[in-house]
Amino acid sequence: MKETELKELLNDMSLDEKIGQLVQLSGEFFQANDISYGPREKLGITQKTVDLTGSVLNVAGAEATRKVQDHQMAVQPHHIPVLFMSDVIYGYKTIYPIPLGLGATWNPDLVKKAFATAADEASSAGIQVGYAPMLDTVHDARWGRVLESPGEDPRLNSIYAQAMVTGFQDGLKDKKGIASCFKHFAGYGGVEAGREYNSVDMSISNLYQNYLPAYKAAVKAGAKMAMTSLTSLNGVPSTADQWLLKDVLRKAWRFKGIIISDYASIYELIKHGFATDETDAAEKAINASMDIDMKSPCYANGLKKLVTNGKLDEKKIDETVWRVLSLKNELHLFEDPYFGSSVEREKKSVLSEEKRKLSRKIAEEAIVMLQNKDNVLPLKPRDEKIALIGPYSTEHSLLGMWAVHGEPKDSISIEEGIKKYIPNIKVAKGTDIGRNRKMLEKLGFFSKEQIDQMISPEVIEQKNNEQAVSLAKQSDVVILAMGENALEAGEAGAKTNLCLPQNQLSLIDKISKLGKKVVLLIISGRPLVLTNIVDKVDAILECWFPGTEGGNAIANILFGKANPSGRLTMTFPYDVGQEPIYYNHMSTGRPVHNSQHVGRFVSKYIDAPADPLYPFGYGLSYDQIKYSDLKLDKEKLSRNEELNVSIKLTNDSNWDCKETVQLYFHDKVASLVQPVKRLLDFQKVEVPKNSSKEVTFMIKPQQLGFFDNHGQYVLENGKFDIFVGRNSRDCLQKEFLLD
Ligand code: BGC
């Protein structure tokens, strides 16, 4: 439709119709499948609102979306098509590893492909907007939503933001992409104590330095939508934060797209104690430039009152509706309300062999080898008797909580993957995933009967244990498949205990006493505390929720078809009491290492180390690349020059390897205390067996600045340290002067 026609349409719409465009409802209102997470209280809206609704949440599938579209267009006076928006977070039907695993690939090109293929599948099924990427910087593994983020580093997350947004949107022109709605603006990852929906309170410098860059990168990459956070930031709920939405997002970053609230977050302004009632909440949200109200009655019931009372100029509503209509028009929905979707296309697109292959490759690169004592891995199926034990051995639920469209039945279990190498592998369940009834109840999804099935009766549990131990006794190597329940991580999955469940730990104890080689596979949505396990097992692979091809990817790593190359993007704590723990923390006056003080009075714990168990950037491969000859081409750099940094990598092994070379820096003296290290750049390079390679980086002085407490980016002259290494801890170091 031409812009003039679109304007005519807007002029011709009644106030009710316009308000309808700003309301988003989920499937149950349209007699369609509803797979949304979130509270389900009665909304208190009229059928008229349902008929005039502008967008639909989490209804998917070409047939279902078509049915809803036909009906909505028929009842809408101007036959305006609805937008279908959905949580396509790390795959639609073909599920990739959880974003924390995608982060661990350090491979934005691959991640971009994952997002492009997810968009292809989703668009074939009638979805036009994906609620991703989730770009909240995450520092606290107690928070369940760390699963959804690429990790703790703002620079790395910004690179992923660009890959993910363009991955989704590049195909829009051919109707094979979906519009990207990045989230949760802003700073949700900073929730106090890692507790879900808690408040966020941080300095402006910290916000600009660590939390905002990835969202800004999404805007720069052209993301068409932004979703606000359910939380408050420095006392103001993000959903009605005029400074955040208008001054930062719209004015400073020039974001022209649609802003949508999170699930019921306009209504929750009342619960925050920020608005008196639904109408007040609607007023505060629309004045902050909020366009669409997701799943709350506030806009539907409040906006008209505000206009009638003269509290809100209808022009304000027009501006907002214009953004919604413009996206519909940009996607050519007025000409093709199904946006190229069809049952035939969907059949061909979802779970195609090509997509499964990509999912497998990404899962291989996402798996992080945390330990490999005496090179117990890779395994040799011909020479060793290998057993598979543990509750995740035959489990198909390898997708993680936020794969709302993915189906466990489509995923490859660990047993199925291993069977390609050892067709007769012996398997024992050993124990349940979790036996903590109270916690299973708190997950909020399972009925009493389901929980009864999840917790085996005591006699069966004992029998499972005995069978596992007896199988282990007959074996040379035991592969233990352990982990969290899929619903323990993800939204509302905050926990204070980050160890494996007690029943799994007891089984590890029993098996570790047999003197066999033990390889532990961990399925989890977050960093766990593994401190008490590392001495009991030989090798550990962090497999995350690895996605549809998880079992095949794990097997390929176990048997050496793929060399592990994943590197952590979130710190693994030594103890839960260290949380939040992240590598780019501020320098302190009494650092635990290199303090002028000795003994008690340094920044430490008296009952645990200050350092994590595994630092950011950490991961092993079936080789150990050597780093040497760190060189800077200048000792003194002026602002109009560039600094070249080079390092030599040597691979003496018989493994071709992919190495992620990480470059960090530290500003030694500044007018604001600076982090001990900040990631500046990285390269994932291939180093063939028995070869060496020089890797070079080019640094511009502008990259070395920081944000002050007014949100201004400043660059100060002085001495800087450069660190290059295999992770944020093990680096070579050199100094230079910016003058
Ligand atoms: C989550 C969002 C999600 C939305 C719609 C909310 O509970 O916070 O991330 O996109 O639900 O499903």
Coordinates of N, CA and C and ligand atoms in Angstrom, one line a residue, residues 36-37 57-58 87 131 145 148 183-184 188 227 230 262-263 294 402 491, ligand 1:
S36 N 1.7 -19.7 25.2 CA 2.4 -18.7 25.9 C 2.7 -19.1 27.3
Y37 N 3.8 -18.6 27.8 CA 4.0 -18.7 29.3 C 3.5 -17.4 29.9
L57 N -0.4 -13.2 19.9 CA 0.8 -13.7 20.6 C 0.8 -15.3 20.5
N58 N 1.9 -15.8 20.0 CA 2.2 -17.2 20.1 C 1.2 -18.2 19.5
D87 N 7.4 -16.2 20.4 CA 8.7 -16.5 21.0 C 9.5 -17.5 20.2
Y131 N 10.2 -12.7 19.0 CA 10.6 -12.0 20.2 C 12.0 -12.4 20.6
R145 N 16.8 -16.9 33.7 CA 16.8 -16.4 32.4 C 18.2 -16.2 31.8
E148 N 18.6 -17.5 28.3 CA 18.2 -16.9 27.1 C 19.2 -15.9 26.5
K183 N 14.9 -7.7 23.2 CA 14.3 -7.6 24.6 C 15.4 -7.8 25.6
H184 N 15.2 -7.6 26.9 CA 14.1 -6.9 27.5 C 14.7 -5.5 27.9
Y188 N 17.3 -6.0 32.5 CA 16.6 -7.1 33.3 C 17.6 -8.0 33.9
M227 N 11.1 -4.8 23.1 CA 10.2 -5.2 24.2 C 10.8 -4.7 25.5
L230 N 10.2 -6.4 32.4 CA 9.1 -6.5 33.4 C 9.5 -5.8 34.7
D262 N 6.2 -6.0 27.9 CA 6.2 -7.5 28.1 C 4.9 -7.9 28.7
Y263 N 4.7 -9.2 28.8 CA 3.4 -9.8 29.1 C 2.8 -9.1 30.4
M294 N 0.9 -5.8 25.6 CA 0.8 -7.2 25.5 C 0.0 -7.8 26.7
W402 N 12.6 -22.3 26.8 CA 12.1 -21.3 25.9 C 11.9 -21.8 24.4
E491 N 12.4 -18.5 32.3 CA 11.7 -17.6 33.0 C 11.1 -18.2 34.3
Ligands
BGC1 C1 8.6 -13.0 28.7 C2 9.0 -12.5 27.3 C3 8.1 -13.2 26.3 C4 6.7 -12.9 26.6 C5 5.7 -13.5 25.5 C6 7.1 -13.0 28.9 O1 6.7 -13.7 30.1 O2 9.2 -12.2 29.7 O3 10.3 -12.7 27.1 O4 8.5 -12.8 25.0 O5 6.4 -13.5 27.8 O6 5.7 -14.9 25.6

